[in-house]
Amino acid sequence: MSLSATEDDSASEIHIPADIDWHMLDKSKFFFLGAALFSGVSAVLYPIVVLKTRQQVSPIPISCFKMSFAIMRHEGLRGFYRGFGTSLTGTIPARALYMTALEVTKSNVGTATVRLGFSDTTATAIANAAAGLSSAMAAQLVWTPIDVVSQRLMVQGCDTSSKNMIPNVSNKYNNGIDACRKIVRADGLKGLYRGFGISILTYAPSNAVWWASYSVAHRLIWGGFGCYLGKKEDALVNGNGCNFRPDSRAMVAVQGLCAVMASGVSAIITMPLDTVKTRLQVLDGEENGRRRPLTVVQTVKNLVKEGGFRACYRGLAPRWASMSLSATTMITTYEFLKRMSTKRQEENRDLLRD
């Protein structure tokens, strides 16, 4: 793929590796390497997820620093990895579903939008948004029950009680299997899918916004860089243009910057939904001494009563940080994974460049 920037008679071309389509991938290699790489990423970022979850279910605002200090003081390093085994077990099949839906949708929708006459930039944004939407919906079939169990384990032992809510951790969970068994015993199979609807409403638009924002940011940054090179070359050699191929470090830097920008947009837009989802999955209501699941309306009312609309944004900083770090490592790992998994790399090498 070439990104061209033109100014008068001068032109500057930036040659970056072309996108790798689904049909170019060795699927077994793609999934095997993906499971290993993304498991490592999850292990590094998991403590931030624990911080975010505890902040979201806390009835009072608590800073990340105070929360981290309290966990380390009372629970040690293990407190930052509560529920990690359960989360990791679900990450592998969920990631497989996610990546399959992402690549298949992106390839098919991208082809269809180009045929409909959309510009390359618009077609890419539409394809990425559709891919993010479908991949999130597919992955939630696995991620929702894993979220329910792992989040219960994350907040187990911390004080999340208030007048209208009590933590749904009255029975101590020994591990993920024990938690799953007790949840099913108490609430049936639907207990594992508590908050499924709000999860779809949270992650589907979040992914759509993220992938669309990422593709737009990616093109804007390289386009701006191309304009800069065009002006510079025009001043130096009277408009003969230049031919620039970014190295791997430049590629990773731009991917990381685009990921942070897309994460910020996505986090701000979908944070209230994520807070409501987390509370639905972790907290119960109490009426006449009986425990019962909270509804979406009750959850929102409790949040507003605790701190107004700002309460919906508790945990925004760690969520943005988590999304940015996760997205940066994910997108760079993902692009690396795709290039490692291409069929007959030697034969396809010329296809990866314009």
Short mmCIF file of C-alpha atoms in Angstrom, two decimals:
data_model
loop_
_atom_site.label_atom_id
_atom_site.label_comp_id
_atom_site.label_asym_id
_atom_site.label_seq_id
_atom_site.Cartn_x
_atom_site.Cartn_y
_atom_site.Cartn_z
CA MET A 1 0.00 0.00 0.00
CA SER A 2 1.30 3.45 -0.82
CA LEU A 3 0.19 6.64 0.85
CA SER A 4 0.79 9.60 -1.44
CA ALA A 5 0.89 13.27 -0.55
CA THR A 6 0.86 15.82 -3.36
CA GLU A 7 1.62 19.54 -3.30
CA ASP A 8 1.70 21.38 -6.64
CA ASP A 9 4.05 19.37 -8.87
CA SER A 10 5.87 17.64 -6.01
CA ALA A 11 4.99 14.26 -4.67
CA SER A 12 6.07 12.16 -1.76
CA GLU A 13 5.32 8.50 -1.40
CA ILE A 14 5.47 6.49 1.80
CA HIS A 15 5.60 2.77 1.18
CA ILE A 16 4.32 0.69 4.08
CA PRO A 17 3.66 -3.07 4.03
CA ALA A 18 0.29 -4.02 2.57
CA ASP A 19 -2.47 -5.51 4.70
CA ILE A 20 -2.46 -9.30 4.94
CA ASP A 21 -5.82 -10.83 4.05
CA TRP A 22 -7.41 -13.84 5.74
CA HIS A 23 -6.71 -16.16 2.79
CA MET A 24 -2.97 -15.43 3.03
CA LEU A 25 -2.68 -16.83 6.58
CA ASP A 26 -1.61 -20.26 7.76
CA LYS A 27 -4.53 -20.75 10.17
CA SER A 28 -2.95 -23.35 12.49
CA LYS A 29 0.20 -21.25 12.88
CA PHE A 30 -1.91 -18.11 13.33
CA PHE A 31 -3.96 -19.56 16.20
CA PHE A 32 -1.08 -21.36 17.93
CA LEU A 33 1.24 -18.35 17.93
CA GLY A 34 -1.68 -16.08 18.79
CA ALA A 35 -2.55 -18.09 21.90
CA ALA A 36 1.04 -17.94 23.14
CA LEU A 37 1.63 -14.25 22.39
CA PHE A 38 -1.66 -12.94 23.75
CA SER A 39 -1.40 -15.06 26.90
CA GLY A 40 1.84 -13.26 27.67
CA VAL A 41 0.24 -9.88 27.01
CA SER A 42 -2.67 -10.75 29.33
CA ALA A 43 -0.28 -11.69 32.15
CA VAL A 44 1.48 -8.32 31.95
CA LEU A 45 -1.71 -6.23 31.88
CA TYR A 46 -3.87 -8.18 34.32
CA PRO A 47 -3.02 -6.11 37.47
CA ILE A 48 -4.41 -2.99 35.78
CA VAL A 49 -7.67 -4.83 35.06
CA VAL A 50 -7.92 -5.78 38.75
CA LEU A 51 -7.45 -2.13 39.76
CA LYS A 52 -10.11 -0.97 37.29
CA THR A 53 -12.62 -3.59 38.46
CA ARG A 54 -12.18 -2.77 42.15
CA GLN A 55 -12.52 0.94 41.49
CA GLN A 56 -15.72 0.39 39.55
CA VAL A 57 -17.44 -1.61 42.32
CA SER A 58 -16.23 0.63 45.14
CA PRO A 59 -19.03 2.79 46.65
CA ILE A 60 -16.56 5.66 47.18
CA PRO A 61 -13.88 7.13 44.91
CA ILE A 62 -10.44 5.59 45.55
CA SER A 63 -7.28 6.58 43.70
CA CYS A 64 -5.22 4.01 41.82
CA PHE A 65 -2.28 4.62 44.16
CA LYS A 66 -4.31 4.00 47.34
CA MET A 67 -5.97 0.96 45.81
CA SER A 68 -2.62 -0.50 44.73
CA PHE A 69 -1.08 0.15 48.16
CA ALA A 70 -4.02 -1.50 49.95
CA ILE A 71 -3.89 -4.60 47.74
CA MET A 72 -0.13 -4.98 48.18
CA ARG A 73 -0.32 -4.41 51.93
CA HIS A 74 -3.21 -6.78 52.68
CA GLU A 75 -2.99 -9.36 49.90
CA GLY A 76 0.49 -9.13 48.48
CA LEU A 77 1.36 -9.56 44.81
CA ARG A 78 -1.17 -12.40 44.52
CA GLY A 79 -3.95 -9.87 45.03
CA PHE A 80 -3.17 -8.38 41.62
CA TYR A 81 -3.63 -11.78 39.99
CA ARG A 82 -6.89 -12.96 41.54
CA GLY A 83 -8.83 -14.87 38.89
CA PHE A 84 -5.96 -14.80 36.40
CA GLY A 85 -6.03 -18.57 35.79
CA THR A 86 -9.73 -18.43 34.94
CA SER A 87 -9.23 -15.39 32.72
CA LEU A 88 -6.33 -17.01 30.87
CA THR A 89 -8.31 -20.21 30.28
CA GLY A 90 -11.07 -18.23 28.59
CA THR A 91 -8.74 -15.89 26.71
CA ILE A 92 -7.49 -18.58 24.33
CA PRO A 93 -10.86 -19.66 22.80
CA ALA A 94 -12.20 -16.11 23.03
CA ARG A 95 -9.19 -14.75 21.13
CA ALA A 96 -9.59 -17.47 18.49
CA LEU A 97 -13.22 -16.45 17.92
CA TYR A 98 -12.27 -12.77 17.99
CA MET A 99 -9.45 -13.03 15.46
CA THR A 100 -11.43 -15.26 13.10
CA ALA A 101 -14.46 -12.95 13.06
CA LEU A 102 -12.21 -9.89 12.78
CA GLU A 103 -10.24 -11.07 9.76
CA VAL A 104 -13.13 -12.69 7.88
CA THR A 105 -15.39 -9.64 8.32
CA LYS A 106 -12.64 -7.14 7.50
CA SER A 107 -11.75 -8.97 4.30
CA ASN A 108 -15.34 -9.45 3.07
CA VAL A 109 -16.70 -6.03 4.06
CA GLY A 110 -13.61 -4.27 2.71
CA THR A 111 -14.06 -5.91 -0.68
CA ALA A 112 -17.78 -5.15 -0.73
CA THR A 113 -17.38 -1.45 0.18
CA VAL A 114 -14.73 -0.90 -2.49
CA ARG A 115 -17.05 -2.45 -5.08
CA LEU A 116 -19.81 -0.10 -3.95
CA GLY A 117 -17.62 2.84 -4.91
CA PHE A 118 -16.40 4.06 -1.52
CA SER A 119 -12.98 5.66 -1.33
CA ASP A 120 -10.14 3.56 0.01
CA THR A 121 -10.02 5.48 3.32
CA THR A 122 -13.79 5.26 3.87
CA ALA A 123 -13.91 1.60 2.87
CA THR A 124 -11.12 0.78 5.32
CA ALA A 125 -12.86 2.61 8.18
CA ILE A 126 -16.20 0.88 7.46
CA ALA A 127 -14.54 -2.54 7.17
CA ASN A 128 -12.63 -2.06 10.44
CA ALA A 129 -15.75 -0.85 12.28
CA ALA A 130 -17.79 -3.83 11.03
CA ALA A 131 -14.96 -6.21 11.91
CA GLY A 132 -14.68 -4.77 15.43
CA LEU A 133 -18.44 -5.11 15.92
CA SER A 134 -18.68 -8.72 14.75
CA SER A 135 -15.54 -9.89 16.54
CA ALA A 136 -16.68 -8.43 19.87
CA MET A 137 -20.10 -10.08 19.58
CA ALA A 138 -18.55 -13.46 18.76
CA ALA A 139 -15.99 -13.28 21.57
CA GLN A 140 -18.58 -12.34 24.21
CA LEU A 141 -20.06 -15.83 23.98
CA VAL A 142 -16.92 -16.98 25.82
CA TRP A 143 -15.79 -13.78 27.52
CA THR A 144 -19.00 -13.02 29.44
CA PRO A 145 -18.97 -16.14 31.68
CA ILE A 146 -15.20 -15.79 32.08
CA ASP A 147 -15.69 -12.13 33.07
CA VAL A 148 -18.37 -13.02 35.60
CA VAL A 149 -16.21 -15.64 37.31
CA SER A 150 -12.87 -13.80 37.14
CA GLN A 151 -14.36 -10.50 38.35
CA ARG A 152 -15.96 -12.22 41.35
CA LEU A 153 -12.53 -13.59 42.19
CA MET A 154 -10.92 -10.16 41.67
CA VAL A 155 -13.12 -8.42 44.26
CA GLN A 156 -13.29 -11.31 46.70
CA GLY A 157 -12.20 -10.11 50.11
CA CYS A 158 -12.45 -6.39 49.40
CA ASP A 159 -15.12 -4.19 50.99
CA THR A 160 -17.67 -3.19 48.34
CA SER A 161 -20.69 -2.95 50.62
CA SER A 162 -23.05 0.01 50.74
CA LYS A 163 -26.62 0.69 51.76
CA ASN A 164 -28.15 -0.65 48.56
CA MET A 165 -25.57 -3.14 47.38
CA ILE A 166 -23.65 -6.04 48.79
CA PRO A 167 -20.77 -7.91 47.20
CA ASN A 168 -21.77 -11.16 45.54
CA VAL A 169 -18.92 -12.98 47.28
CA SER A 170 -20.56 -14.20 50.48
CA ASN A 171 -19.38 -17.72 49.71
CA LYS A 172 -15.62 -17.82 49.50
CA TYR A 173 -14.51 -19.12 46.13
CA ASN A 174 -11.55 -21.47 46.22
CA ASN A 175 -10.83 -21.15 42.49
CA GLY A 176 -12.51 -20.52 39.16
CA ILE A 177 -14.14 -23.96 38.97
CA ASP A 178 -15.54 -23.61 42.48
CA ALA A 179 -16.86 -20.13 41.65
CA CYS A 180 -18.49 -21.39 38.46
CA ARG A 181 -20.17 -24.26 40.32
CA LYS A 182 -21.52 -21.99 43.07
CA ILE A 183 -22.80 -19.40 40.59
CA VAL A 184 -24.66 -22.05 38.59
CA ARG A 185 -26.05 -23.57 41.80
CA ALA A 186 -27.35 -20.19 42.99
CA ASP A 187 -28.53 -18.60 39.72
CA GLY A 188 -28.55 -21.35 37.12
CA LEU A 189 -26.66 -21.19 33.84
CA LYS A 190 -27.99 -17.69 33.23
CA GLY A 191 -25.92 -16.57 36.23
CA LEU A 192 -22.78 -17.05 34.10
CA TYR A 193 -24.26 -14.77 31.45
CA ARG A 194 -25.30 -12.00 33.81
CA GLY A 195 -24.71 -8.73 32.03
CA PHE A 196 -24.43 -10.40 28.60
CA GLY A 197 -26.69 -7.81 27.00
CA ILE A 198 -24.85 -4.85 28.48
CA SER A 199 -21.53 -6.55 27.60
CA ILE A 200 -22.58 -6.63 23.94
CA LEU A 201 -23.69 -3.00 24.22
CA THR A 202 -20.31 -2.14 25.77
CA TYR A 203 -17.78 -4.14 23.79
CA ALA A 204 -19.43 -4.18 20.35
CA PRO A 205 -19.53 -0.38 19.92
CA SER A 206 -16.24 -0.05 21.81
CA ASN A 207 -14.51 -2.35 19.32
CA ALA A 208 -16.24 -0.72 16.36
CA VAL A 209 -15.15 2.74 17.55
CA TRP A 210 -11.63 1.50 18.32
CA TRP A 211 -10.96 -0.16 14.96
CA ALA A 212 -12.55 2.67 12.98
CA SER A 213 -10.60 5.29 14.98
CA TYR A 214 -7.40 3.28 14.58
CA SER A 215 -7.71 3.03 10.80
CA VAL A 216 -8.49 6.75 10.46
CA ALA A 217 -5.63 7.75 12.80
CA HIS A 218 -3.27 5.43 10.93
CA ARG A 219 -4.01 7.07 7.60
CA LEU A 220 -4.02 10.61 9.01
CA ILE A 221 -0.60 10.18 10.64
CA TRP A 222 1.04 8.63 7.57
CA GLY A 223 -0.75 11.14 5.34
CA GLY A 224 0.51 14.04 7.46
CA PHE A 225 3.99 12.59 7.45
CA GLY A 226 3.78 12.30 3.66
CA CYS A 227 2.76 15.97 3.35
CA TYR A 228 5.72 16.95 5.54
CA LEU A 229 8.12 14.94 3.39
CA GLY A 230 6.60 16.41 0.25
CA LYS A 231 7.12 19.99 1.46
CA LYS A 232 10.65 19.21 2.62
CA GLU A 233 11.58 17.55 -0.64
CA ASP A 234 9.97 20.36 -2.63
CA ALA A 235 12.16 22.89 -0.87
CA LEU A 236 15.31 20.81 -1.36
CA VAL A 237 15.06 19.43 -4.87
CA ASN A 238 12.50 21.64 -6.62
CA GLY A 239 9.65 19.21 -6.42
CA ASN A 240 11.16 15.98 -7.65
CA GLY A 241 9.55 14.10 -4.74
CA CYS A 242 10.93 11.40 -2.55
CA ASN A 243 10.43 7.71 -2.00
CA PHE A 244 10.38 6.75 1.69
CA ARG A 245 10.13 3.30 3.25
CA PRO A 246 9.69 3.43 7.06
CA ASP A 247 11.68 0.91 9.06
CA SER A 248 10.15 -1.45 11.63
CA ARG A 249 10.70 1.00 14.51
CA ALA A 250 8.78 3.74 12.71
CA MET A 251 5.98 1.29 11.92
CA VAL A 252 5.70 0.19 15.57
CA ALA A 253 5.81 3.81 16.80
CA VAL A 254 2.94 4.85 14.51
CA GLN A 255 0.92 1.75 15.38
CA GLY A 256 1.39 2.46 19.08
CA LEU A 257 0.39 6.12 18.74
CA CYS A 258 -2.71 5.20 16.73
CA ALA A 259 -3.64 2.57 19.33
CA VAL A 260 -3.40 5.09 22.20
CA MET A 261 -5.52 7.62 20.30
CA ALA A 262 -8.15 5.03 19.41
CA SER A 263 -8.20 3.74 23.00
CA GLY A 264 -8.81 7.22 24.36
CA VAL A 265 -11.78 7.78 22.06
CA SER A 266 -13.23 4.36 22.80
CA ALA A 267 -12.71 4.54 26.59
CA ILE A 268 -14.36 7.93 26.96
CA ILE A 269 -17.38 6.99 24.84
CA THR A 270 -18.06 3.58 26.42
CA MET A 271 -16.85 4.01 30.04
CA PRO A 272 -20.34 4.44 31.59
CA LEU A 273 -21.54 1.21 29.95
CA ASP A 274 -18.45 -0.66 31.17
CA THR A 275 -19.01 0.53 34.76
CA VAL A 276 -22.66 -0.55 34.70
CA LYS A 277 -21.67 -3.91 33.19
CA THR A 278 -19.05 -4.59 35.86
CA ARG A 279 -21.45 -3.78 38.70
CA LEU A 280 -24.18 -5.95 37.21
CA GLN A 281 -21.79 -8.89 37.06
CA VAL A 282 -20.28 -8.44 40.53
CA LEU A 283 -22.86 -6.84 42.84
CA ASP A 284 -26.26 -7.93 44.09
CA GLY A 285 -29.11 -5.93 45.58
CA GLU A 286 -30.71 -6.62 48.94
CA GLU A 287 -34.42 -6.29 49.65
CA ASN A 288 -36.15 -7.55 52.81
CA GLY A 289 -33.00 -9.42 53.76
CA ARG A 290 -32.93 -11.35 50.49
CA ARG A 291 -30.20 -11.22 47.88
CA ARG A 292 -31.26 -10.59 44.29
CA PRO A 293 -29.57 -9.45 41.06
CA LEU A 294 -29.60 -5.75 40.32
CA THR A 295 -31.26 -4.43 37.17
CA VAL A 296 -29.64 -1.96 34.80
CA VAL A 297 -31.95 0.83 36.03
CA GLN A 298 -31.16 0.11 39.69
CA THR A 299 -27.44 0.01 38.95
CA VAL A 300 -27.55 3.38 37.18
CA LYS A 301 -29.64 4.89 40.02
CA ASN A 302 -27.14 3.67 42.61
CA LEU A 303 -24.23 5.11 40.63
CA VAL A 304 -25.90 8.49 40.23
CA LYS A 305 -26.83 8.53 43.93
CA GLU A 306 -23.22 7.78 44.93
CA GLY A 307 -21.52 10.45 42.85
CA GLY A 308 -23.63 11.74 40.00
CA PHE A 309 -22.64 11.12 36.40
CA ARG A 310 -18.95 11.27 37.40
CA ALA A 311 -19.40 7.98 39.25
CA CYS A 312 -19.89 6.29 35.88
CA TYR A 313 -16.30 7.25 35.06
CA ARG A 314 -14.64 5.66 38.10
CA GLY A 315 -11.72 3.63 36.89
CA LEU A 316 -11.37 5.66 33.66
CA ALA A 317 -7.63 6.23 34.17
CA PRO A 318 -6.71 2.56 34.63
CA ARG A 319 -9.15 1.56 31.88
CA TRP A 320 -7.59 4.02 29.45
CA ALA A 321 -4.12 2.90 30.53
CA SER A 322 -5.13 -0.75 30.25
CA MET A 323 -6.76 -0.24 26.86
CA SER A 324 -3.80 1.78 25.58
CA LEU A 325 -1.17 -0.70 26.76
CA SER A 326 -3.28 -3.65 25.69
CA ALA A 327 -4.10 -2.10 22.32
CA THR A 328 -0.51 -1.06 21.66
CA THR A 329 0.86 -4.51 22.45
CA MET A 330 -2.13 -6.16 20.77
CA ILE A 331 -1.87 -4.31 17.48
CA THR A 332 1.91 -4.63 17.22
CA THR A 333 1.75 -8.29 18.28
CA TYR A 334 -1.19 -8.85 15.97
CA GLU A 335 0.55 -7.37 12.93
CA PHE A 336 3.70 -9.33 13.80
CA LEU A 337 1.61 -12.49 14.21
CA LYS A 338 -0.05 -12.04 10.83
CA ARG A 339 3.29 -11.62 9.09
CA MET A 340 4.71 -14.63 10.91
CA SER A 341 1.69 -16.70 9.84
CA THR A 342 1.58 -15.92 6.13
CA LYS A 343 1.63 -18.87 3.77
CA ARG A 344 4.82 -19.34 1.75
CA GLN A 345 6.42 -16.16 3.06
CA GLU A 346 9.16 -16.21 0.44
CA GLU A 347 6.64 -16.36 -2.42
CA ASN A 348 4.36 -13.73 -0.90
CA ARG A 349 7.09 -11.28 0.09
CA ASP A 350 6.61 -9.17 -3.02
CA LEU A 351 2.87 -8.99 -2.33
CA LEU A 352 3.47 -7.31 1.02
CA ARG A 353 4.99 -4.27 -0.65
CA ASP A 354 3.56 -2.04 -3.32
#
